[in-house]
Amino acid sequence: MASSRYFQNRECEYFPCHEGADPDNFSCLFCYCPLYALGDACGGAFIYTESGIKDCSKCLKPHRAENYECMMEKMPLILEIVKKKGTDADKP
């Protein structure tokens, strides 16, 4: 499937990077999940380790083509997290 909403990098040494994932239906578009920063609000299948680290190794949400719209709907939340606040926003 060729699209701006889906692509694969079968030459990646980690492809597919999630154990048990179907390589024929695995999108690499969101290789590093932008929803990670949303913590509990990401909507994916994750756990927190004993040390408090978010473990998304069992989550395939960003790697399924049918979830593209869902991923994009959460982008405004990501942009709010990274947006600079106050007068420092105008400085280079």
C-alpha atoms as a printed R data frame, in Angstrom:
   type eleno elety resid chain resno      x       y      z
1  ATOM     1    CA   MET     A     1  0.000   0.000  0.000
2  ATOM     2    CA   ALA     A     2  1.575   3.292 -1.087
3  ATOM     3    CA   SER     A     3  0.250   6.343  0.692
4  ATOM     4    CA   SER     A     4  1.248   9.342  2.761
5  ATOM     5    CA   ARG     A     5 -0.751   7.650  5.541
6  ATOM     6    CA   TYR     A     6  1.193   4.395  5.477
7  ATOM     7    CA   PHE     A     7  4.612   3.124  4.548
8  ATOM     8    CA   GLN     A     8  6.967   0.308  5.378
9  ATOM     9    CA   ASN     A     9 10.705   0.152  5.728
10 ATOM    10    CA   ARG     A    10 11.349  -3.550  5.318
11 ATOM    11    CA   GLU     A    11 15.071  -2.847  5.137
12 ATOM    12    CA   CYS     A    12 15.087  -1.620  8.739
13 ATOM    13    CA   GLU     A    13 16.997  -4.041 10.944
14 ATOM    14    CA   TYR     A    14 14.105  -3.932 13.446
15 ATOM    15    CA   PHE     A    15 11.219  -4.491 10.991
16 ATOM    16    CA   PRO     A    16  8.678  -5.214 12.314
17 ATOM    17    CA   CYS     A    17  9.719  -3.748 15.629
18 ATOM    18    CA   HIS     A    18  6.921  -5.294 17.682
19 ATOM    19    CA   GLU     A    19  6.950  -9.004 18.462
20 ATOM    20    CA   GLY     A    20  4.009 -10.829 16.913
21 ATOM    21    CA   ALA     A    21  3.121  -8.000 14.508
22 ATOM    22    CA   ASP     A    22  1.895  -8.918 11.028
23 ATOM    23    CA   PRO     A    23  4.654  -7.673  8.696
24 ATOM    24    CA   ASP     A    24  2.226  -7.430  5.775
25 ATOM    25    CA   ASN     A    25  0.062  -4.942  7.672
26 ATOM    26    CA   PHE     A    26  2.690  -3.006  9.607
27 ATOM    27    CA   SER     A    27  3.148   0.729  9.041
28 ATOM    28    CA   CYS     A    28  6.402   2.462  9.959
29 ATOM    29    CA   LEU     A    29  4.905   5.952  9.529
30 ATOM    30    CA   PHE     A    30  4.865   6.600 13.279
31 ATOM    31    CA   CYS     A    31  8.076   4.724 14.022
32 ATOM    32    CA   TYR     A    32  8.551   6.786 17.162
33 ATOM    33    CA   CYS     A    33  5.022   7.192 18.477
34 ATOM    34    CA   PRO     A    34  4.078  10.854 18.901
35 ATOM    35    CA   LEU     A    35  1.433   9.804 21.436
36 ATOM    36    CA   TYR     A    36  4.021   8.625 23.960
37 ATOM    37    CA   ALA     A    37  4.105  12.091 25.514
38 ATOM    38    CA   LEU     A    38  0.383  11.912 26.290
39 ATOM    39    CA   GLY     A    39  0.990   9.358 29.035
40 ATOM    40    CA   ASP     A    40 -2.268   7.729 30.112
41 ATOM    41    CA   ALA     A    41 -4.252   9.689 27.495
42 ATOM    42    CA   CYS     A    42 -2.539   8.131 24.460
43 ATOM    43    CA   GLY     A    43 -5.217   5.473 23.986
44 ATOM    44    CA   GLY     A    44 -2.756   2.690 23.230
45 ATOM    45    CA   ALA     A    45 -1.976  -0.615 24.883
46 ATOM    46    CA   PHE     A    46  0.838   0.200 27.300
47 ATOM    47    CA   ILE     A    47  1.950  -0.505 30.831
48 ATOM    48    CA   TYR     A    48  4.139   1.356 33.273
49 ATOM    49    CA   THR     A    49  7.176  -0.498 34.533
50 ATOM    50    CA   GLU     A    50  7.964  -0.658 38.240
51 ATOM    51    CA   SER     A    51 10.351   2.248 37.738
52 ATOM    52    CA   GLY     A    52  7.593   4.370 36.146
53 ATOM    53    CA   ILE     A    53  8.688   4.092 32.511
54 ATOM    54    CA   LYS     A    54  5.955   3.782 29.906
55 ATOM    55    CA   ASP     A    55  6.367   0.476 28.037
56 ATOM    56    CA   CYS     A    56  4.630   0.458 24.654
57 ATOM    57    CA   SER     A    57  6.254  -2.703 23.312
58 ATOM    58    CA   LYS     A    58  2.888  -4.501 23.044
59 ATOM    59    CA   CYS     A    59  1.092  -1.570 21.382
60 ATOM    60    CA   LEU     A    60  0.404  -1.679 17.653
61 ATOM    61    CA   LYS     A    61 -1.919   1.331 17.496
62 ATOM    62    CA   PRO     A    62  0.470   3.630 15.568
63 ATOM    63    CA   HIS     A    63  1.493   0.795 13.245
64 ATOM    64    CA   ARG     A    64 -1.927  -0.056 11.827
65 ATOM    65    CA   ALA     A    65 -3.039   1.858  8.738
66 ATOM    66    CA   GLU     A    66 -6.630   2.039  9.988
67 ATOM    67    CA   ASN     A    67 -5.492   4.082 13.010
68 ATOM    68    CA   TYR     A    68 -4.048   6.989 11.014
69 ATOM    69    CA   GLU     A    69 -7.055   9.265 11.633
70 ATOM    70    CA   CYS     A    70 -7.038   8.469 15.345
71 ATOM    71    CA   MET     A    71 -3.342   9.361 15.532
72 ATOM    72    CA   MET     A    72 -3.907  12.644 13.710
73 ATOM    73    CA   GLU     A    73 -6.870  13.572 15.943
74 ATOM    74    CA   LYS     A    74 -4.520  13.530 18.943
75 ATOM    75    CA   MET     A    75 -1.876  15.756 17.335
76 ATOM    76    CA   PRO     A    76 -3.322  19.015 18.738
77 ATOM    77    CA   LEU     A    77 -2.707  17.596 22.230
78 ATOM    78    CA   ILE     A    78  0.903  16.871 21.286
79 ATOM    79    CA   LEU     A    79  1.327  20.379 19.879
80 ATOM    80    CA   GLU     A    80  0.089  21.875 23.144
81 ATOM    81    CA   ILE     A    81  2.696  19.898 25.060
82 ATOM    82    CA   VAL     A    82  5.556  21.166 22.907
83 ATOM    83    CA   LYS     A    83  4.300  24.718 22.391
84 ATOM    84    CA   LYS     A    84  6.413  27.368 24.095
85 ATOM    85    CA   LYS     A    85  4.544  29.458 26.625
86 ATOM    86    CA   GLY     A    86  4.999  33.149 27.423
87 ATOM    87    CA   THR     A    87  7.384  35.676 25.934
88 ATOM    88    CA   ASP     A    88 10.141  33.125 25.280
89 ATOM    89    CA   ALA     A    89  8.099  31.879 22.314
90 ATOM    90    CA   ASP     A    90  9.139  34.920 20.287
91 ATOM    91    CA   LYS     A    91 12.884  34.453 20.867
92 ATOM    92    CA   PRO     A    92 15.061  32.390 18.513
